[in-house]
Amino acid sequence: MAKDTGKIQPVRPEARQMGNWDMLATWIGANANNGTWYIGGVIAAAGMLTASTALIVAGVISYILLAFASYMGHRTGLPAMALTRPSFGVRGSFIPSIINLVQFIGWAAANTFIAAISISVIFKDLLGWPAYGTPGGNRGLIVGILIMSLLHLGSISLGERSVRMIERVGIVLVMLFVIWESVVVFRHVSLSAILAWRPSGHFHMTSGGAIDVLAAFNLAWVTAAADFSRFTKKKQAATTFSFLGANIGLLWFALIGLVATIATAIESGAYNPNDSDPSTIATKLGLGIVALLVIVITSTTANAVNLMAAGSALTNMFHRLKLTPALWLVTLIATCVSFIPLFFSTFLDAFIAFLDMIGMFLGPEIAVFLVDYFFIRKQDYDANEFNRKQGAYWYQAGFNWRAIVSWAFGIAIYFGLKRLPLIANTVGATFVAMALTAILYGILATRNRTQHTI
Ligand SMILES: Nc1ccnc(=O)[nH]1
């Protein structure tokens, strides 16, 4: 007899309160943050033209996939990691869940740390505290991390409702401050100088390198999409508005980060992605308080999304855990993790290593669950089977080895392609590895189904 392994409840129709603008705000708010400025600064190493082309290409591809994943949540009312049960197996979905838990706590910590660096710069200017990186400089950073963590607790305190509120209020403030910030940045630099600038020596990045960094950065949101879209009423909110929001937030902020970094490199003669933060420029103009607010608000809206995704992943792993306590738990863990980069000599190295790891794992994982839902099972997931031992999604002992093998293959392919200059330096390894994984899983899963029906 089939047995339940735990409850997974689709969001009830009356609890579906998120409209078009909520989803637009959520995804603009997700990408409108210091981390995106920073990544703009990182890809500046490819030069202005290559970097901005890579930005558009990687953004459009990744967020089409985001829209598809988001549609899955809208249709089923289920969170993202529960939706990996039919593809990876009722037990197998534990693996994507752990990765989501780690990566979203990691993102929250990374964003917090980047914000804390900026906060420490501002404290230096406002209060004369030593700067981060100089003796005694950790004080501003630690206070910054604590400020951010308190705001995170506030934003997730009521679960999904408070997250929605923070996105609604946050986005208006983000818009106002950042339009103004953009004006400040572009007043300071000439476009022709920016286009002409090239990074020196070992910093140089190829177009493939930029696409891989950006793919990891963008795809990391795809596994959070359904955690929000399950609360949507209309399909458009889940698909079109999520796609647009994520792209607007990405392009806007990464371009500012890109331009600000290049501008600072031209002025100072040295390239440093840490200069991507326009609030540093604002502080130089004596607008420290405003800069502080921009950083704090933008990071809070982004981390609300990260913490929601991490908390939702935790509820897929421990069925008795409700969303709100799960959110509290992951927020406290994220606070602790935020201190880790203090022990790395350069934050950039840690951040790139982190991004590399996610791109490698997430790309093929996303390929598998999208192919499963749209091609193998033709948008027909049965909510009653999600918890069943020996049910439709049980496979062998709860694991779908075809999905897991395809995933492992995708990771291996990514590694292989990274060492092939023809791919790694041109279009990048991530999307190619995903396409190959999709094909392999499509073949393996189709064979499986035909054998069963014969
Ligand atoms: N690009 C990102 C993906 C996921 N989380 C983030 O904070 N940022």
Tab-separated table of C-alpha atoms and ligand atoms in Angstrom:
chain	number	residue	atom	x	y	z
A	1	MET	CA	0.000	0.000	0.000
A	2	ALA	CA	1.277	3.460	-0.826
A	3	LYS	CA	2.356	5.477	2.160
A	4	ASP	CA	2.697	9.197	2.682
A	5	THR	CA	6.248	10.399	3.328
A	6	GLY	CA	5.223	13.890	4.388
A	7	LYS	CA	2.778	16.598	3.510
A	8	ILE	CA	3.190	18.921	0.589
A	9	GLN	CA	0.352	21.351	0.292
A	10	PRO	CA	-0.213	23.446	-2.808
A	11	VAL	CA	-0.958	27.102	-2.014
A	12	ARG	CA	-4.728	27.477	-1.743
A	13	PRO	CA	-6.441	29.699	-4.330
A	14	GLU	CA	-7.500	32.270	-1.707
A	15	ALA	CA	-3.900	32.593	-0.527
A	16	ARG	CA	-2.766	33.546	-4.016
A	17	GLN	CA	-2.301	37.265	-3.518
A	18	MET	CA	0.637	38.160	-5.736
A	19	GLY	CA	-0.209	40.240	-8.791
A	20	ASN	CA	1.761	41.401	-11.812
A	21	TRP	CA	3.357	44.302	-9.970
A	22	ASP	CA	4.320	42.173	-7.003
A	23	MET	CA	6.232	39.821	-9.256
A	24	LEU	CA	7.823	42.696	-11.160
A	25	ALA	CA	8.839	44.280	-7.839
A	26	THR	CA	10.096	40.992	-6.427
A	27	TRP	CA	12.399	40.303	-9.342
A	28	ILE	CA	13.597	43.874	-9.825
A	29	GLY	CA	14.215	43.918	-6.070
A	30	ALA	CA	16.045	40.598	-6.292
A	31	ASN	CA	18.564	41.858	-8.830
A	32	ALA	CA	18.662	45.489	-7.743
A	33	ASN	CA	21.381	45.085	-5.162
A	34	ASN	CA	25.058	45.506	-4.373
A	35	GLY	CA	25.818	41.993	-5.577
A	36	THR	CA	24.692	43.013	-9.075
A	37	TRP	CA	26.800	46.168	-9.007
A	38	TYR	CA	29.637	43.956	-7.954
A	39	ILE	CA	29.160	41.428	-10.744
A	40	GLY	CA	29.068	44.376	-13.163
A	41	GLY	CA	32.477	45.287	-11.767
A	42	VAL	CA	33.732	41.724	-12.169
A	43	ILE	CA	32.795	41.495	-15.848
A	44	ALA	CA	34.297	44.927	-16.499
A	45	ALA	CA	37.458	42.861	-16.987
A	46	ALA	CA	36.042	41.903	-20.399
A	47	GLY	CA	35.773	45.549	-21.525
A	48	MET	CA	32.579	47.565	-21.956
A	49	LEU	CA	31.260	46.131	-25.237
A	50	THR	CA	31.887	42.447	-24.550
A	51	ALA	CA	30.615	42.792	-21.000
A	52	SER	CA	27.363	44.479	-21.972
A	53	THR	CA	26.705	41.989	-24.790
A	54	ALA	CA	27.309	39.087	-22.403
A	55	LEU	CA	24.978	40.768	-19.938
A	56	ILE	CA	22.086	40.837	-22.383
A	57	VAL	CA	22.654	37.356	-23.813
A	58	ALA	CA	23.046	35.640	-20.434
A	59	GLY	CA	20.161	37.663	-18.958
A	60	VAL	CA	17.663	36.829	-21.672
A	61	ILE	CA	18.502	33.101	-21.801
A	62	SER	CA	18.591	32.649	-18.035
A	63	TYR	CA	15.393	34.532	-17.366
A	64	ILE	CA	13.442	32.719	-20.061
A	65	LEU	CA	14.310	29.640	-18.014
A	66	LEU	CA	13.249	31.561	-14.896
A	67	ALA	CA	9.870	32.237	-16.507
A	68	PHE	CA	9.420	28.531	-17.293
A	69	ALA	CA	10.327	27.476	-13.761
A	70	SER	CA	8.053	30.201	-12.448
A	71	TYR	CA	5.209	28.869	-14.572
A	72	MET	CA	5.647	25.455	-12.921
A	73	GLY	CA	5.044	27.055	-9.508
A	74	HIS	CA	2.058	28.983	-10.785
A	75	ARG	CA	0.419	25.925	-12.320
A	76	THR	CA	0.962	23.600	-9.376
A	77	GLY	CA	1.004	25.984	-6.377
A	78	LEU	CA	4.063	24.085	-5.136
A	79	PRO	CA	7.455	25.384	-3.981
A	80	ALA	CA	10.508	24.994	-6.209
A	81	MET	CA	12.189	22.130	-4.408
A	82	ALA	CA	8.994	20.100	-4.038
A	83	LEU	CA	8.765	20.421	-7.817
A	84	THR	CA	12.019	18.485	-8.179
A	85	ARG	CA	10.353	15.359	-6.731
A	86	PRO	CA	8.798	14.107	-9.979
A	87	SER	CA	12.108	14.512	-11.833
A	88	PHE	CA	14.686	13.468	-9.225
A	89	GLY	CA	12.436	11.214	-7.166
A	90	VAL	CA	10.617	11.722	-3.859
A	91	ARG	CA	13.861	11.158	-1.967
A	92	GLY	CA	16.184	12.289	-4.740
A	93	SER	CA	14.793	15.828	-4.442
A	94	PHE	CA	16.726	16.042	-1.198
A	95	ILE	CA	19.881	16.690	-3.266
A	96	PRO	CA	18.649	19.822	-5.108
A	97	SER	CA	17.136	20.970	-1.814
A	98	ILE	CA	20.463	20.841	0.002
A	99	ILE	CA	22.132	22.693	-2.842
A	100	ASN	CA	19.407	25.348	-2.750
A	101	LEU	CA	19.709	25.675	0.997
A	102	VAL	CA	23.473	26.131	0.797
A	103	GLN	CA	23.461	28.420	-2.206
A	104	PHE	CA	20.746	30.784	-1.000
A	105	ILE	CA	22.246	31.065	2.462
A	106	GLY	CA	25.534	31.650	0.634
A	107	TRP	CA	23.995	34.392	-1.516
A	108	ALA	CA	22.413	36.073	1.468
A	109	ALA	CA	25.784	36.022	3.206
A	110	ALA	CA	27.634	37.239	0.095
A	111	ASN	CA	25.218	40.150	-0.400
A	112	THR	CA	25.415	40.986	3.277
A	113	PHE	CA	29.186	41.051	3.161
A	114	ILE	CA	29.286	43.243	0.053
A	115	ALA	CA	26.790	45.617	1.684
A	116	ALA	CA	28.826	45.603	4.891
A	117	ILE	CA	31.971	46.644	2.997
A	118	SER	CA	30.079	49.660	1.668
A	119	ILE	CA	28.633	50.417	5.076
A	120	SER	CA	32.138	50.378	6.553
A	121	VAL	CA	33.312	52.871	3.905
A	122	ILE	CA	30.434	55.125	4.816
A	123	PHE	CA	31.160	54.835	8.545
A	124	LYS	CA	34.709	55.846	7.784
A	125	ASP	CA	33.499	58.994	6.071
A	126	LEU	CA	30.752	59.822	8.538
A	127	LEU	CA	32.348	58.789	11.830
A	128	GLY	CA	36.035	58.483	11.004
A	129	TRP	CA	36.185	54.725	11.715
A	130	PRO	CA	39.168	52.899	10.165
A	131	ALA	CA	38.399	51.571	6.657
A	132	TYR	CA	37.945	47.863	5.993
A	133	GLY	CA	41.312	46.355	5.148
A	134	THR	CA	43.267	48.676	7.488
A	135	PRO	CA	44.020	47.962	11.180
A	136	GLY	CA	40.838	48.132	13.246
A	137	GLY	CA	38.878	48.172	10.000
A	138	ASN	CA	36.740	45.169	10.831
A	139	ARG	CA	34.606	47.175	13.225
A	140	GLY	CA	32.589	48.946	10.505
A	141	LEU	CA	32.216	45.672	8.663
A	142	ILE	CA	30.913	43.792	11.681
A	143	VAL	CA	28.453	46.553	12.561
A	144	GLY	CA	27.359	46.509	8.906
A	145	ILE	CA	26.687	42.769	9.032
A	146	LEU	CA	24.676	43.181	12.216
A	147	ILE	CA	22.584	46.045	10.778
A	148	MET	CA	21.787	43.960	7.708
A	149	SER	CA	20.885	40.915	9.774
A	150	LEU	CA	18.404	42.862	11.877
A	151	LEU	CA	16.727	44.098	8.721
A	152	HIS	CA	16.575	40.564	7.369
A	153	LEU	CA	14.854	39.385	10.509
A	154	GLY	CA	12.324	42.191	10.135
A	155	SER	CA	11.671	41.444	6.496
A	156	ILE	CA	11.011	37.730	6.987
A	157	SER	CA	9.348	37.926	10.395
A	158	LEU	CA	5.837	37.294	9.113
A	159	GLY	CA	6.741	34.824	6.399
A	160	GLU	CA	5.417	35.348	2.904
A	161	ARG	CA	3.347	38.410	3.862
A	162	SER	CA	6.213	40.471	5.264
A	163	VAL	CA	8.419	39.465	2.348
A	164	ARG	CA	5.757	40.811	-0.013
A	165	MET	CA	5.524	44.059	1.970
A	166	ILE	CA	9.276	44.611	1.951
A	167	GLU	CA	9.330	44.104	-1.828
A	168	ARG	CA	6.472	46.552	-2.365
A	169	VAL	CA	7.889	49.326	-0.202
A	170	GLY	CA	11.511	48.564	-1.010
A	171	ILE	CA	11.096	48.793	-4.748
A	172	VAL	CA	9.768	52.354	-4.654
A	173	LEU	CA	12.702	53.485	-2.537
A	174	VAL	CA	15.135	51.554	-4.713
A	175	MET	CA	13.758	53.214	-7.847
A	176	LEU	CA	13.988	56.725	-6.422
A	177	PHE	CA	17.464	56.372	-4.994
A	178	VAL	CA	18.914	54.549	-7.915
A	179	ILE	CA	17.658	56.855	-10.635
A	180	TRP	CA	19.384	59.560	-8.699
A	181	GLU	CA	22.506	57.440	-8.259
A	182	SER	CA	22.597	56.743	-11.977
A	183	VAL	CA	22.605	60.462	-12.681
A	184	VAL	CA	25.499	60.941	-10.266
A	185	VAL	CA	27.540	58.163	-11.857
A	186	PHE	CA	26.977	59.216	-15.448
A	187	ARG	CA	27.796	62.841	-14.655
A	188	HIS	CA	31.234	61.726	-13.628
A	189	VAL	CA	32.403	59.789	-16.637
A	190	SER	CA	32.527	60.175	-20.401
A	191	LEU	CA	31.110	57.368	-22.488
A	192	SER	CA	33.924	57.400	-25.038
A	193	ALA	CA	36.581	56.950	-22.360
A	194	ILE	CA	34.602	54.048	-20.962
A	195	LEU	CA	34.261	52.320	-24.323
A	196	ALA	CA	37.960	52.700	-25.003
A	197	TRP	CA	39.128	51.303	-21.664
A	198	ARG	CA	40.721	47.830	-21.488
A	199	PRO	CA	41.804	46.053	-18.327
A	200	SER	CA	45.499	45.377	-18.034
A	201	GLY	CA	47.286	42.028	-18.016
A	202	HIS	CA	46.095	39.146	-15.921
A	203	PHE	CA	42.684	40.644	-15.199
A	204	HIS	CA	41.478	40.176	-18.749
A	205	MET	CA	38.279	38.157	-19.131
A	206	THR	CA	36.990	36.528	-22.339
A	207	SER	CA	33.367	36.689	-23.522
A	208	GLY	CA	32.930	33.030	-22.510
A	209	GLY	CA	34.325	33.795	-19.077
A	210	ALA	CA	31.879	36.681	-18.661
A	211	ILE	CA	28.928	34.570	-19.844
A	212	ASP	CA	29.783	31.800	-17.364
A	213	VAL	CA	30.048	34.208	-14.450
A	214	LEU	CA	26.747	35.810	-15.443
A	215	ALA	CA	25.012	32.491	-16.116
A	216	ALA	CA	25.840	31.306	-12.615
A	217	PHE	CA	24.706	34.638	-11.230
A	218	ASN	CA	21.391	34.576	-13.120
A	219	LEU	CA	20.576	30.875	-12.988
A	220	ALA	CA	20.863	30.981	-9.225
A	221	TRP	CA	17.472	32.701	-9.217
A	222	VAL	CA	15.776	30.073	-11.367
A	223	THR	CA	15.587	27.575	-8.537
A	224	ALA	CA	13.779	30.199	-6.414
A	225	ALA	CA	11.162	31.114	-9.016
A	226	ALA	CA	8.381	28.757	-7.985
A	227	ASP	CA	8.757	29.706	-4.318
A	228	PHE	CA	7.166	33.024	-5.301
A	229	SER	CA	5.066	32.176	-8.325
A	230	ARG	CA	3.084	29.641	-6.282
A	231	PHE	CA	1.457	32.713	-4.699
A	232	THR	CA	0.401	34.236	-8.032
A	233	LYS	CA	-3.143	34.481	-9.339
A	234	LYS	CA	-2.368	35.120	-12.989
A	235	LYS	CA	-0.044	33.314	-15.344
A	236	GLN	CA	1.336	36.566	-16.701
A	237	ALA	CA	2.564	37.596	-13.269
A	238	ALA	CA	4.535	34.364	-13.020
A	239	THR	CA	5.986	34.449	-16.523
A	240	THR	CA	6.180	37.806	-18.311
A	241	PHE	CA	6.469	40.023	-15.253
A	242	SER	CA	9.100	37.815	-13.594
A	243	PHE	CA	11.138	37.784	-16.808
A	244	LEU	CA	10.920	41.554	-17.174
A	245	GLY	CA	11.618	42.310	-13.526
A	246	ALA	CA	14.715	40.130	-13.350
A	247	ASN	CA	16.125	41.605	-16.571
A	248	ILE	CA	15.416	45.196	-15.603
A	249	GLY	CA	17.077	44.751	-12.210
A	250	LEU	CA	20.056	42.955	-13.744
A	251	LEU	CA	20.708	45.305	-16.656
A	252	TRP	CA	20.232	48.451	-14.698
A	253	PHE	CA	22.423	47.556	-11.754
A	254	ALA	CA	25.099	45.582	-13.570
A	255	LEU	CA	25.505	48.408	-16.098
A	256	ILE	CA	25.937	50.954	-13.332
A	257	GLY	CA	28.471	48.664	-11.640
A	258	LEU	CA	30.269	48.168	-14.950
A	259	VAL	CA	30.434	51.857	-15.760
A	260	ALA	CA	31.340	52.912	-12.222
A	261	THR	CA	34.180	50.387	-12.074
A	262	ILE	CA	35.603	51.405	-15.434
A	263	ALA	CA	35.225	55.069	-14.559
A	264	THR	CA	37.081	54.590	-11.299
A	265	ALA	CA	39.736	52.534	-13.092
A	266	ILE	CA	40.246	55.375	-15.572
A	267	GLU	CA	40.489	57.987	-12.818
A	268	SER	CA	42.677	56.010	-10.433
A	269	GLY	CA	44.642	53.981	-12.987
A	270	ALA	CA	43.845	50.709	-11.165
A	271	TYR	CA	41.085	48.189	-11.843
A	272	ASN	CA	39.203	46.854	-8.830
A	273	PRO	CA	35.713	45.308	-8.921
A	274	ASN	CA	35.200	46.556	-5.372
A	275	ASP	CA	34.860	50.012	-6.939
A	276	SER	CA	31.599	48.935	-8.603
A	277	ASP	CA	29.535	50.320	-5.767
A	278	PRO	CA	28.217	53.760	-6.787
A	279	SER	CA	27.511	54.597	-3.179
A	280	THR	CA	31.265	55.035	-2.791
A	281	ILE	CA	31.030	57.805	-5.368
A	282	ALA	CA	28.008	59.251	-3.594
A	283	THR	CA	29.939	59.239	-0.343
A	284	LYS	CA	32.787	61.101	-2.011
A	285	LEU	CA	30.237	63.759	-2.898
A	286	GLY	CA	29.263	64.064	0.759
A	287	LEU	CA	26.002	62.106	0.419
A	288	GLY	CA	26.940	59.344	2.835
A	289	ILE	CA	23.569	58.898	4.517
A	290	VAL	CA	21.735	58.541	1.240
A	291	ALA	CA	24.324	56.036	0.031
A	292	LEU	CA	23.876	54.058	3.216
A	293	LEU	CA	20.124	53.895	2.708
A	294	VAL	CA	20.465	52.712	-0.890
A	295	ILE	CA	22.727	49.875	0.125
A	296	VAL	CA	20.638	48.821	3.056
A	297	ILE	CA	17.328	48.842	1.166
A	298	THR	CA	18.574	47.146	-1.986
A	299	SER	CA	20.292	44.374	-0.068
A	300	THR	CA	17.238	43.791	2.067
A	301	THR	CA	14.911	43.308	-0.920
A	302	ALA	CA	17.346	40.875	-2.543
A	303	ASN	CA	17.940	38.900	0.590
A	304	ALA	CA	14.236	38.580	1.274
A	305	VAL	CA	14.153	36.498	-1.916
A	306	ASN	CA	17.255	34.507	-0.958
A	307	LEU	CA	15.954	33.738	2.503
A	308	MET	CA	12.527	32.780	1.186
A	309	ALA	CA	14.147	30.302	-1.215
A	310	ALA	CA	16.447	28.872	1.464
A	311	GLY	CA	13.562	28.559	3.927
A	312	SER	CA	11.336	26.888	1.329
A	313	ALA	CA	14.085	24.379	0.505
A	314	LEU	CA	14.323	23.541	4.196
A	315	THR	CA	10.586	22.828	4.376
A	316	ASN	CA	10.992	20.351	1.506
A	317	MET	CA	13.626	18.518	3.541
A	318	PHE	CA	11.869	18.525	6.900
A	319	HIS	CA	8.174	18.166	6.362
A	320	ARG	CA	7.094	19.126	9.832
A	321	LEU	CA	8.817	22.467	9.553
A	322	LYS	CA	6.543	25.393	8.673
A	323	LEU	CA	7.704	28.201	6.394
A	324	THR	CA	7.967	30.987	8.993
A	325	PRO	CA	10.200	29.144	11.519
A	326	ALA	CA	12.247	27.857	8.571
A	327	LEU	CA	12.776	31.475	7.489
A	328	TRP	CA	13.961	32.468	10.961
A	329	LEU	CA	16.354	29.548	11.068
A	330	VAL	CA	17.990	30.242	7.710
A	331	THR	CA	18.280	33.950	8.530
A	332	LEU	CA	20.212	33.197	11.719
A	333	ILE	CA	22.477	30.763	9.882
A	334	ALA	CA	23.047	33.337	7.125
A	335	THR	CA	24.158	35.875	9.734
A	336	CYS	CA	26.829	33.475	10.986
A	337	VAL	CA	27.969	32.615	7.457
A	338	SER	CA	28.295	36.337	6.630
A	339	PHE	CA	31.358	36.490	8.857
A	340	ILE	CA	33.249	33.802	6.904
A	341	PRO	CA	34.689	36.108	4.200
A	342	LEU	CA	36.460	37.997	6.975
A	343	PHE	CA	38.895	35.086	6.949
A	344	PHE	CA	39.605	35.191	3.205
A	345	SER	CA	42.262	37.608	2.062
A	346	THR	CA	40.215	38.842	-0.868
A	347	PHE	CA	36.479	38.660	-1.054
A	348	LEU	CA	36.464	38.496	-4.822
A	349	ASP	CA	38.201	35.119	-4.875
A	350	ALA	CA	35.676	33.642	-2.497
A	351	PHE	CA	32.782	35.072	-4.450
A	352	ILE	CA	33.982	33.800	-7.826
A	353	ALA	CA	34.655	30.357	-6.362
A	354	PHE	CA	31.136	30.361	-5.009
A	355	LEU	CA	29.640	31.401	-8.354
A	356	ASP	CA	31.638	28.767	-10.192
A	357	MET	CA	30.305	26.098	-7.923
A	358	ILE	CA	26.712	27.154	-8.438
A	359	GLY	CA	26.956	27.379	-12.221
A	360	MET	CA	28.368	23.903	-12.307
A	361	PHE	CA	25.614	22.355	-10.188
A	362	LEU	CA	22.578	24.442	-11.049
A	363	GLY	CA	22.696	24.581	-14.838
A	364	PRO	CA	22.273	20.823	-15.413
A	365	GLU	CA	19.829	20.520	-12.506
A	366	ILE	CA	17.572	23.159	-14.081
A	367	ALA	CA	17.851	21.450	-17.477
A	368	VAL	CA	16.624	18.189	-15.948
A	369	PHE	CA	13.597	19.513	-14.080
A	370	LEU	CA	12.412	21.720	-16.950
A	371	VAL	CA	12.697	18.898	-19.499
A	372	ASP	CA	10.855	16.604	-17.120
A	373	TYR	CA	7.922	18.949	-16.580
A	374	PHE	CA	7.497	20.333	-20.091
A	375	PHE	CA	8.583	17.427	-22.310
A	376	ILE	CA	8.478	14.173	-20.409
A	377	ARG	CA	5.367	14.695	-18.312
A	378	LYS	CA	3.821	17.378	-20.508
A	379	GLN	CA	2.886	19.801	-17.718
A	380	ASP	CA	1.026	17.158	-15.816
A	381	TYR	CA	2.284	16.655	-12.259
A	382	ASP	CA	-0.054	14.886	-9.875
A	383	ALA	CA	-0.005	16.603	-6.459
A	384	ASN	CA	-1.269	13.434	-4.752
A	385	GLU	CA	1.821	11.501	-5.823
A	386	PHE	CA	4.386	13.912	-4.381
A	387	ASN	CA	4.454	12.211	-0.997
A	388	ARG	CA	3.914	8.606	-1.925
A	389	LYS	CA	6.227	5.738	-1.305
A	390	GLN	CA	6.028	3.366	-4.296
A	391	GLY	CA	4.024	6.074	-6.124
A	392	ALA	CA	4.542	7.597	-9.559
A	393	TYR	CA	7.594	9.586	-8.444
A	394	TRP	CA	9.224	6.906	-6.338
A	395	TYR	CA	11.380	5.259	-9.069
A	396	GLN	CA	14.108	3.097	-7.430
A	397	ALA	CA	13.971	3.528	-3.646
A	398	GLY	CA	12.864	7.143	-4.069
A	399	PHE	CA	15.621	8.133	-6.533
A	400	ASN	CA	15.304	8.649	-10.272
A	401	TRP	CA	18.765	7.562	-11.338
A	402	ARG	CA	18.182	8.711	-14.937
A	403	ALA	CA	17.839	12.279	-13.683
A	404	ILE	CA	20.760	11.933	-11.306
A	405	VAL	CA	23.023	10.408	-13.976
A	406	SER	CA	22.085	13.182	-16.423
A	407	TRP	CA	22.846	15.754	-13.778
A	408	ALA	CA	26.235	14.211	-12.987
A	409	PHE	CA	26.960	14.044	-16.707
A	410	GLY	CA	26.127	17.747	-17.020
A	411	ILE	CA	28.533	18.638	-14.239
A	412	ALA	CA	31.292	16.550	-15.834
A	413	ILE	CA	30.608	18.151	-19.216
A	414	TYR	CA	30.810	21.598	-17.660
A	415	PHE	CA	34.242	20.732	-16.264
A	416	GLY	CA	35.353	19.354	-19.614
A	417	LEU	CA	34.101	22.349	-21.592
A	418	LYS	CA	35.759	24.770	-19.182
A	419	ARG	CA	39.070	23.295	-20.324
A	420	LEU	CA	38.223	23.650	-24.006
A	421	PRO	CA	39.254	27.190	-25.035
A	422	LEU	CA	37.083	27.042	-28.168
A	423	ILE	CA	33.966	26.925	-25.965
A	424	ALA	CA	35.169	28.327	-22.645
A	425	ASN	CA	36.492	31.556	-24.183
A	426	THR	CA	33.661	32.184	-26.625
A	427	VAL	CA	30.128	31.177	-25.591
A	428	GLY	CA	31.048	29.769	-22.175
A	429	ALA	CA	30.499	26.284	-20.774
A	430	THR	CA	27.283	26.703	-18.771
A	431	PHE	CA	24.581	26.914	-21.430
A	432	VAL	CA	26.231	24.309	-23.653
A	433	ALA	CA	26.437	21.868	-20.725
A	434	MET	CA	22.759	22.559	-20.001
A	435	ALA	CA	21.687	21.851	-23.569
A	436	LEU	CA	23.588	18.553	-23.618
A	437	THR	CA	22.115	17.574	-20.258
A	438	ALA	CA	18.605	18.345	-21.509
A	439	ILE	CA	19.128	16.121	-24.549
A	440	LEU	CA	20.553	13.262	-22.501
A	441	TYR	CA	17.780	13.373	-19.911
A	442	GLY	CA	15.177	13.648	-22.673
A	443	ILE	CA	16.521	10.460	-24.278
A	444	LEU	CA	16.918	8.494	-21.040
A	445	ALA	CA	13.515	9.458	-19.650
A	446	THR	CA	11.640	8.832	-22.882
A	447	ARG	CA	13.121	5.348	-23.181
A	448	ASN	CA	12.054	4.653	-19.640
A	449	ARG	CA	8.463	5.667	-20.295
A	450	THR	CA	8.127	3.694	-23.522
A	451	GLN	CA	9.414	0.567	-21.799
A	452	HIS	CA	6.761	0.978	-19.141
A	453	THR	CA	3.851	1.463	-21.489
A	454	ILE	CA	4.722	-1.431	-23.788
B	1	LIG	N1	22.227	36.683	-8.617
B	1	LIG	C1	21.745	36.211	-7.472
B	1	LIG	C2	21.149	34.967	-7.440
B	1	LIG	C3	20.668	34.521	-6.243
B	1	LIG	N2	20.787	35.287	-5.160
B	1	LIG	C4	21.354	36.501	-5.205
B	1	LIG	O1	21.440	37.218	-4.195
B	1	LIG	N3	21.827	36.953	-6.371
